[in-house]
Coordinates of C-alpha atoms in Angstrom, one line a residue:
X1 CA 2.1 3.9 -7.7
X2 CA 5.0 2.4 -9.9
X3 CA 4.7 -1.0 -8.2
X4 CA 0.6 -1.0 -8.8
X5 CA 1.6 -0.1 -12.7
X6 CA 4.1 -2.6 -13.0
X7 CA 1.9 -5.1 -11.2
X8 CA -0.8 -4.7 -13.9
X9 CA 1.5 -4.5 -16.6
X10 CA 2.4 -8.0 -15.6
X11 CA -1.3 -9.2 -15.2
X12 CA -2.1 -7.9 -18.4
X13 CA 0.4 -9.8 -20.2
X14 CA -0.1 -12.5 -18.4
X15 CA -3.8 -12.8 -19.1
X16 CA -3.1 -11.7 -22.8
X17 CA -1.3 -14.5 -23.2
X18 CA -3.7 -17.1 -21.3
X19 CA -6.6 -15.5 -23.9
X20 CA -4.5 -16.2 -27.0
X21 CA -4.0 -19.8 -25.9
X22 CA -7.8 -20.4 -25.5
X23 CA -8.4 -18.7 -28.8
X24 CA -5.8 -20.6 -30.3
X25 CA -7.0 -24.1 -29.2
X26 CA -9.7 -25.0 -31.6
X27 CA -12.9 -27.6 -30.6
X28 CA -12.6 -30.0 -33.3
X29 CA -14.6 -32.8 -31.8
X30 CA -18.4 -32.5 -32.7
X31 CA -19.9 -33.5 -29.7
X32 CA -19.0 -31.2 -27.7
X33 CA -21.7 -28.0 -27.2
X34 CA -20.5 -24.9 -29.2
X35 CA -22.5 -21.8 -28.5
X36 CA -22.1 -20.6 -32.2
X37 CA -25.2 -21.0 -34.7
X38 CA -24.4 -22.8 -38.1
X39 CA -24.7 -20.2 -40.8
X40 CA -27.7 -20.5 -42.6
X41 CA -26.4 -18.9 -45.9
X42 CA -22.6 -20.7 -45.6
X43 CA -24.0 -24.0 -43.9
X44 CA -20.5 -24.1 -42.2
X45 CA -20.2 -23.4 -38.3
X46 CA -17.7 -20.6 -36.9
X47 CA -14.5 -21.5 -35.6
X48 CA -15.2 -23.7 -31.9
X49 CA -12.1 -22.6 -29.6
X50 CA -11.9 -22.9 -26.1
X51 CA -12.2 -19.0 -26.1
X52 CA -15.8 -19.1 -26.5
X53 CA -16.6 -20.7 -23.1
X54 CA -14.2 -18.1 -21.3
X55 CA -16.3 -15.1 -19.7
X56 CA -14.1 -12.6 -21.9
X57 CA -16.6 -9.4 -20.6
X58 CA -15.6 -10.1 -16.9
X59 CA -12.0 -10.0 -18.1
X60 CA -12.4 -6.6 -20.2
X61 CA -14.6 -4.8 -16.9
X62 CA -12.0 -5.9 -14.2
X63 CA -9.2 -4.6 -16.7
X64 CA -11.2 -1.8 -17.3
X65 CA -11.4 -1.0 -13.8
X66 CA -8.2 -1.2 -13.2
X67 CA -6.6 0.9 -15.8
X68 CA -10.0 3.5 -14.0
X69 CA -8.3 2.9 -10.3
X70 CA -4.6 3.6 -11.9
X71 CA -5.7 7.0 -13.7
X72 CA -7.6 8.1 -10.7
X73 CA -4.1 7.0 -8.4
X74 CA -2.0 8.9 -11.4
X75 CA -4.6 12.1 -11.3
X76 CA -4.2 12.1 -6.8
X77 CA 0.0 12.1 -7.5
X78 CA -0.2 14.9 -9.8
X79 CA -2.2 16.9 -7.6
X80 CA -0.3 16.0 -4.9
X81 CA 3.2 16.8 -6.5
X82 CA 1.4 19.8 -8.2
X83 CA 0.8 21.1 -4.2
X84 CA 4.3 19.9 -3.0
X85 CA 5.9 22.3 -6.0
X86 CA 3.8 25.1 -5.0
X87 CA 4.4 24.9 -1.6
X88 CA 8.2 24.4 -1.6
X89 CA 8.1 27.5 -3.6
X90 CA 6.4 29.4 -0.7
X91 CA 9.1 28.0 1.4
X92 CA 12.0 29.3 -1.1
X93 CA 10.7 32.9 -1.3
X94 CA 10.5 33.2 2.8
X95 CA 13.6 35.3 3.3
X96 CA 15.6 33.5 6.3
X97 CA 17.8 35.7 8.3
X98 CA 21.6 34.6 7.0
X99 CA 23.5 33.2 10.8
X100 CA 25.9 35.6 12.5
X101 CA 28.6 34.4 14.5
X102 CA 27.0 34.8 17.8
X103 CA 26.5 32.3 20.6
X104 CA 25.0 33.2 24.0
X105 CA 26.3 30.5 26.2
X106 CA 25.2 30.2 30.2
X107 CA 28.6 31.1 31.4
X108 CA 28.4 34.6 29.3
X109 CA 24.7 34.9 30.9
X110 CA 26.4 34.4 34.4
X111 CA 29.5 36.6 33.4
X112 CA 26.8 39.3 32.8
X113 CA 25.4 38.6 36.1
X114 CA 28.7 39.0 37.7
X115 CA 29.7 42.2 36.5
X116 CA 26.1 43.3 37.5
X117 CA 26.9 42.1 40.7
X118 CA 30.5 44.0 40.9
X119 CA 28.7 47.2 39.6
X120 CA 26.5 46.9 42.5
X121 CA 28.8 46.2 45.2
X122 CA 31.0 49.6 43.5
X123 CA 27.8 51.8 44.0
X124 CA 27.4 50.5 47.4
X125 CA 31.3 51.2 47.8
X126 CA 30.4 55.2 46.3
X127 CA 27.4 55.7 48.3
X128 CA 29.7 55.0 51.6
X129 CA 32.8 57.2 50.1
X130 CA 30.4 60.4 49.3
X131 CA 28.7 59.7 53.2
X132 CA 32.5 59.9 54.5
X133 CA 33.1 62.7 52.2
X134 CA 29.7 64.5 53.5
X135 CA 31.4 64.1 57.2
X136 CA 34.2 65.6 56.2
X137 CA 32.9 68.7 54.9
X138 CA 30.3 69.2 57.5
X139 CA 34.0 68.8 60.1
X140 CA 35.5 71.5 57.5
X141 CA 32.2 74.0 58.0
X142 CA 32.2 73.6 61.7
X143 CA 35.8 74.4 62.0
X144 CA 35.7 77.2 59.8
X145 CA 32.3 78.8 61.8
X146 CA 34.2 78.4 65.1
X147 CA 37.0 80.6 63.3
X148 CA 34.9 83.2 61.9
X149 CA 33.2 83.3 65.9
X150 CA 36.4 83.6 67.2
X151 CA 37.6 86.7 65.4
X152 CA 39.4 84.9 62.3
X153 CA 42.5 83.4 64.8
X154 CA 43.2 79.9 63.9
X155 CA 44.6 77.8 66.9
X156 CA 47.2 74.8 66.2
X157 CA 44.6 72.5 66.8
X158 CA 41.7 73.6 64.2
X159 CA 44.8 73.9 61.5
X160 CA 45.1 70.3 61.7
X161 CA 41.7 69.0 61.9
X162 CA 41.5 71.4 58.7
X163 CA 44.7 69.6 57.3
X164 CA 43.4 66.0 58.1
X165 CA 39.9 66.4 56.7
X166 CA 41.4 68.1 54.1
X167 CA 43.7 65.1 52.8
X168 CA 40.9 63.0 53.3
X169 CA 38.6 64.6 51.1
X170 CA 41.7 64.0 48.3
X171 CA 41.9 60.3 48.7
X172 CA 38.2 60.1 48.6
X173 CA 38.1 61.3 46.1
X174 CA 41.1 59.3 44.8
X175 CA 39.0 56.0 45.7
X176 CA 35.8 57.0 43.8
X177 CA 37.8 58.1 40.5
X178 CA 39.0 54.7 41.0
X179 CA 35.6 53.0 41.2
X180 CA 33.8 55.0 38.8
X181 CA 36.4 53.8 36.1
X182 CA 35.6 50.1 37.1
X183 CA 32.5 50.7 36.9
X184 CA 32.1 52.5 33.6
X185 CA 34.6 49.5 32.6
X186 CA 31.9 47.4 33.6
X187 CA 29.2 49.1 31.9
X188 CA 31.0 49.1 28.5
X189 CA 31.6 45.7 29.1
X190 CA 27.9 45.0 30.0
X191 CA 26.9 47.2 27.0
X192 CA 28.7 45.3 24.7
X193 CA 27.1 41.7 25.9
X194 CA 24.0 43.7 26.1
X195 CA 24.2 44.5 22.4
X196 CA 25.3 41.2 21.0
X197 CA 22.8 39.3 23.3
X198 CA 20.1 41.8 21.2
X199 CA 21.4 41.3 18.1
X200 CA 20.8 36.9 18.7
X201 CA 17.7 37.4 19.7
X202 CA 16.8 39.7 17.1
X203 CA 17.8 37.2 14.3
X204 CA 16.1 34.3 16.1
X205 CA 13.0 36.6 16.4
X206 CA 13.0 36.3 12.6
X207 CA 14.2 32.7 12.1
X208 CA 11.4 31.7 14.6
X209 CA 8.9 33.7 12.2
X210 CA 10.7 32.5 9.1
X211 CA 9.5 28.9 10.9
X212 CA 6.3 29.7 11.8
X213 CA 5.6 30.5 8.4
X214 CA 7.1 27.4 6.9
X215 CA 4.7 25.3 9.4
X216 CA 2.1 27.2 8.1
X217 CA 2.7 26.5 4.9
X218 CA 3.5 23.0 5.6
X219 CA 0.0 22.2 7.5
X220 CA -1.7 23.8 4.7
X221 CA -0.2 21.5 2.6
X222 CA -0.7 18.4 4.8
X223 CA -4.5 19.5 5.1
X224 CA -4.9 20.0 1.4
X225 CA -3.8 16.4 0.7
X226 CA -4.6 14.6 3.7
X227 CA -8.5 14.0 1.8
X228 CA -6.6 13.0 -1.5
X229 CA -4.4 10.8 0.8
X230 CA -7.7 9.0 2.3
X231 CA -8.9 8.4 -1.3
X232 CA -5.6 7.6 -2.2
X233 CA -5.6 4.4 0.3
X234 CA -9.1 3.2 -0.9
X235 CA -7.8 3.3 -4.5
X236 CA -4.9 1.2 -3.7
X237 CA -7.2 -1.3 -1.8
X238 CA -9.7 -1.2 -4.8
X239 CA -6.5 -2.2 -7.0
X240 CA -5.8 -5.3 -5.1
X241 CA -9.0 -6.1 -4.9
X242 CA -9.6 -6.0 -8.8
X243 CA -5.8 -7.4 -9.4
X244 CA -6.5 -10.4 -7.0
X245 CA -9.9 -11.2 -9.0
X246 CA -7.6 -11.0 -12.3
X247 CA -5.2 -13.2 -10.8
X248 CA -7.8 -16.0 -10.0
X249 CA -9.3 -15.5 -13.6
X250 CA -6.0 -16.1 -15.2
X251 CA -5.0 -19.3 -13.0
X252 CA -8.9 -21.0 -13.8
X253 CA -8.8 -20.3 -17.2
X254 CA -4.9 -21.8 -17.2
X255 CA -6.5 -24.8 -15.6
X256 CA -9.0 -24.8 -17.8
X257 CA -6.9 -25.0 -20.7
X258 CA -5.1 -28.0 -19.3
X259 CA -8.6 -29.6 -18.1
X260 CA -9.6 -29.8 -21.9
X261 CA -6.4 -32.0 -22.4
X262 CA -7.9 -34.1 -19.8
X263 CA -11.3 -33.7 -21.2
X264 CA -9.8 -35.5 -24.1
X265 CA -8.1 -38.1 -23.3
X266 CA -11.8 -38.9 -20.3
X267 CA -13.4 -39.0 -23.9
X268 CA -11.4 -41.2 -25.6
X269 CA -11.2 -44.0 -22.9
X270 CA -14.8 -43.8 -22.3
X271 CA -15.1 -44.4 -26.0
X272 CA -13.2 -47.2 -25.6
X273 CA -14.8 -48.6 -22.5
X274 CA -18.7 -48.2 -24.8
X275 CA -16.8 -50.1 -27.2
X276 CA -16.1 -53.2 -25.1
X277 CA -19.6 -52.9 -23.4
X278 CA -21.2 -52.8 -26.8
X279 CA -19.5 -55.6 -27.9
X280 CA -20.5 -57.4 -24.5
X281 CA -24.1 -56.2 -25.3
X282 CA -24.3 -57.6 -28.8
X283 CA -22.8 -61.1 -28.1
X284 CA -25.2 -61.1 -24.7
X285 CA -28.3 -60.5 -27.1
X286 CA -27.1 -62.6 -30.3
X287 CA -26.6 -65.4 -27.4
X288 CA -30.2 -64.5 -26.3
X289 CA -31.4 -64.3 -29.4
X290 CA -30.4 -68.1 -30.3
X291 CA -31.2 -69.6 -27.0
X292 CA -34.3 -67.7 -27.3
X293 CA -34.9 -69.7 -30.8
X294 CA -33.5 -73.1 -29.2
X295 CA -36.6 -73.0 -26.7
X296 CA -39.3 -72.3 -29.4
X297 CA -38.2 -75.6 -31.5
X298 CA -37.7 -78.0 -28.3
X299 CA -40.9 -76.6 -27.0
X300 CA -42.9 -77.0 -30.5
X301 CA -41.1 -80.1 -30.7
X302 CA -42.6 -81.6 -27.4
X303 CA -46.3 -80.1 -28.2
X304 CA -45.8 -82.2 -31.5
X305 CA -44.9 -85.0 -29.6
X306 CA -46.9 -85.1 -26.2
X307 CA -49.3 -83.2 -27.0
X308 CA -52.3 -84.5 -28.5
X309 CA -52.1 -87.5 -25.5
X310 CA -52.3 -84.3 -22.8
X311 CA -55.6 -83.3 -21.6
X312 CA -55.8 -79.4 -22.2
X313 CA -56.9 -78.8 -18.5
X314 CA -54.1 -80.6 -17.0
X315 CA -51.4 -77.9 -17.6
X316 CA -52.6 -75.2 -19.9
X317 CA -49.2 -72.8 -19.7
X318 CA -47.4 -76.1 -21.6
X319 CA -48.4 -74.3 -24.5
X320 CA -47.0 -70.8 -23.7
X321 CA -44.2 -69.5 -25.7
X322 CA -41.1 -69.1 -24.4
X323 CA -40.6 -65.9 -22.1
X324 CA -37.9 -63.3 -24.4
X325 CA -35.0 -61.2 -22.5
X326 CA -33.8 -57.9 -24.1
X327 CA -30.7 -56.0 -23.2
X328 CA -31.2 -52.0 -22.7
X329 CA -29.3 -48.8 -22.8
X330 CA -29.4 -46.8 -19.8
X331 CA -28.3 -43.1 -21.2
X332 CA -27.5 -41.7 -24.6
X333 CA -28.0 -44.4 -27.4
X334 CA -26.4 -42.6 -29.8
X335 CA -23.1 -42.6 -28.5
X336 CA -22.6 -45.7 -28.8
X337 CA -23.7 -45.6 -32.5
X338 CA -21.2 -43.1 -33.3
X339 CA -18.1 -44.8 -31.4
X340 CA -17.4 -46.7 -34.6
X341 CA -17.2 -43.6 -37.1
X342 CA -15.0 -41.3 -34.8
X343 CA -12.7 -44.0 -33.0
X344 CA -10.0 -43.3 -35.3
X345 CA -10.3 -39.4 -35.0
X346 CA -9.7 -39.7 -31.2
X347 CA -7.1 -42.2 -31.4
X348 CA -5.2 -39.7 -33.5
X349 CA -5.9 -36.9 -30.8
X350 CA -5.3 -38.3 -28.0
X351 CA -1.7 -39.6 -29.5
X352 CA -0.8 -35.7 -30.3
X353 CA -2.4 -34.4 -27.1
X354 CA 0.9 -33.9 -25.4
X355 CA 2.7 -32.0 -28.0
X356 CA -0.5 -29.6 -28.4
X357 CA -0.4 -29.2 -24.5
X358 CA 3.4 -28.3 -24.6
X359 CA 3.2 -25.8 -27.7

C-alpha cells in the first residue's frame, strides 16, 4: 500500500511539474492556431501557452481515479487490520493451560509395560503357591481324618507328614508375602506413571482445544478477508493500470514541450528557405517580364518593317502577340507576404531558444 502511495506521490509531482512548464511557455508567434476567442469588449486575446493544447481533463480523471483506487486500497487495510485486532483479541482471552514438567517418553511407555508384565508373571507365581498350599492342606485333612478313624493315636509316620506339610505351608506363605510386596511395589509404581501419564494428557486435552479454537478463529478471519483480499488485488491492478497511463501522459507532453523548441526553430528555416524562393520567384518573373517586353518591340518592329510587303494569307499567326509565362504559388500565399515583417522576431527566437529550453 505504502509503495502504491509513494508511487503516486512521485507521479503527481512529476506531472505537476510537466503542467507548470507547458503553462509557463507562452505562444508568442501569431500563426500558430490558439483555441482562445479574442475578447470582444478588451479586443486583446488570452494568454497562448502550450498548456492549452494539453488534454488537462484526462490528466485530472486518471488522477482522480487514482487517489479513488488508493482510498478504496486504504478503506480494505483498515478493515482488514480492524479484523486482525479483533481476532488476536479472541486469541488473547483463550485461556491456555500453563506447561507442567511432564514428558511421556517411549521408554517410560515400555517401563509401564514391563512392570505390567512382572505383575503378571507374580500372579501367575501366586496362583501356583496357593495350588501348592491347597495340596498341602487337603495332605493335612487326610492325615488328621485317618487319626480321628484310628481312635486319636498318631503313628511316627503321620507326625511327620504333619510336620513337613506343616513347614511348607510357612514358607509359602513366606514366598507370597514376598510377591505380594513386589507386586504392590509395582502397582504404586504403575499408579504413579498412571497418574502423571493422566495428568499430560489432560493438559494436552486442553491445549489441543485451546488450538482448535485459535484455528477457528483464525479461518474465520482468513474467510472474512479472503473477498477483501480478491478486491484488494484488482485494486492494485487498476492502480497500475491508471499509473502506467499517467506515466505515458507525462513523457508525451515532456516531448511535447521539447517538440515546440523544434517547432520553432522548423519555422524559422522554412521562413528562411520562402525567403530565398521568393526572391528566386521575383527575379524569374521581373526577367520574364522584360524578355516578355523585348519580344513585343522586335516583333512590332518586324510587322513595321516586313509587313505591308507580306500577303495576309501567307502566315497569319506573324501577327500574334507574343505568348506570356507567369510564375505561381502552390500553397499559402500569404506566408510568404508576411516573411518580411516577422523575420526579425524569429531570428531573435530562435537565437534564445536554447536558454528557454534549459530554464
Amino acid at each position: 500500500m505504502y509503495a502504491k502511495e509513494q508511487q503516486a506521490s512521485d507521479l503527481r509531482q512529476e506531472m505537476a511539474a510537466i503542467v507548470a512548464l507547458l503553462q509557463n511557455r507562452e505562444v508568442v508567434e501569431k500563426e500558430f492556431c490558439s483555441p482562445h476567442v479574442p475578447d470582444s469588449e478588451v479586443g486583446k486575446v488570452q494568454k497562448h501557452t502550450l498548456h492549452d493544447h494539453i488534454d488537462q481533463d484526462a490528466v485530472d480523471m486518471l488522477d482522480a481515479r487514482v487517489d479513488e483506487c488508493l482510498t478504496q486500497l486504504r478503506a480494505i487495510s483498515t478493515v482488514s487490520s480492524e479484523k486482525c485486532a479483533l481476532a488476536l483479541r479472541k486469541i488473547d482471552a483463550i485461556a491456555i493451560p500453563a506447561a507442567e514438567d511432564i514428558s511421556v517418553t517411549w521408554e517410560g511407555v515400555e517401563a509401564i509395560g514391563r512392570l505390567v508384565g512382572e505383575s503378571q508373571d507374580a500372579v501367575d507365581e501366586i496362583a501356583q503357591d496357593l495350588e501348592s498350599m491347597d495340596h498341602h492342606c487337603d495332605q493335612l485333612r487326610d492325615t488328621i481324618r485317618d487319626l480321628e478313624l484310628e481312635g486319636g493315636v498318631l503313628s511316627l509316620d503321620d507326625y511327620n507328614v504333619l510336620l513337613h506339610d506343616t513347614n511348607e505351608i510357612s514358607g509359602i506363605v513366606a514366598d507370597l508375602d514376598e510377591v505380594l510386596t513386589a507386586v504392590r511395589r509395582r502397582a504404586d509404581e504403575i499408579n504413579v506413571r498412571y497418574l502423571q501419564y493422566s495428568a499430560f494428557f489432560d493438559e494436552s486435552k486442553r491445549r489441543f482445544a485451546a488450538v482448535a479454537q485459535i484455528a477457528e478463529i483464525s479461518k474465520e478471519y482468513v474467510q472474512d478477508v479472503a473477498d477483501g483480499q480478491t478486491q484488494y488485488g484488482s485494486l492494485v491492478s487498476a492502480v497500475d493500470v491508471v499509473l502506467e497511463d499517467m506515466w505515458g501522459l507525462a513523457t508525451w507532453y515532456r516531448q511535447f514541450h521539447s517538440a515546440y523548441d523544434g517547432l520553432i526553430t522548423e519555422v524559422h528555416r522554412r521562413r528562411q528557405a520562402q525567403r530565398e524562393l521568393l526572391g528566386i520567384v521575383e527575379d524569374v518573373r521581373a526577367r520574364l517580364d522584360a524578355l516578355h517586353t523585348e519580344e513585343l518591340r522586335l516583333r512590332a518592329a518586324f510587322v513595321d518593317r516586313e509587313g505591308p510587303f507580306l500577303p495576309s494569307d501567307l502566315c497569319p499567326f506573324i501577327q500574334d502577340p507574343p505568348p506570356r509565362f507567369t510564375v505561381e504559388e502552390a500553397g499559402d500565399a500569404a506566408q510568404f507576404a508576411s516573411v518580411q515583417s516577422h523575420e526579425t522576431r524569429y531570428s531573435k527566437i530562435a537565437s534564445t531558444m536554447g536558454a528557454d529550453s534549459h530554464s
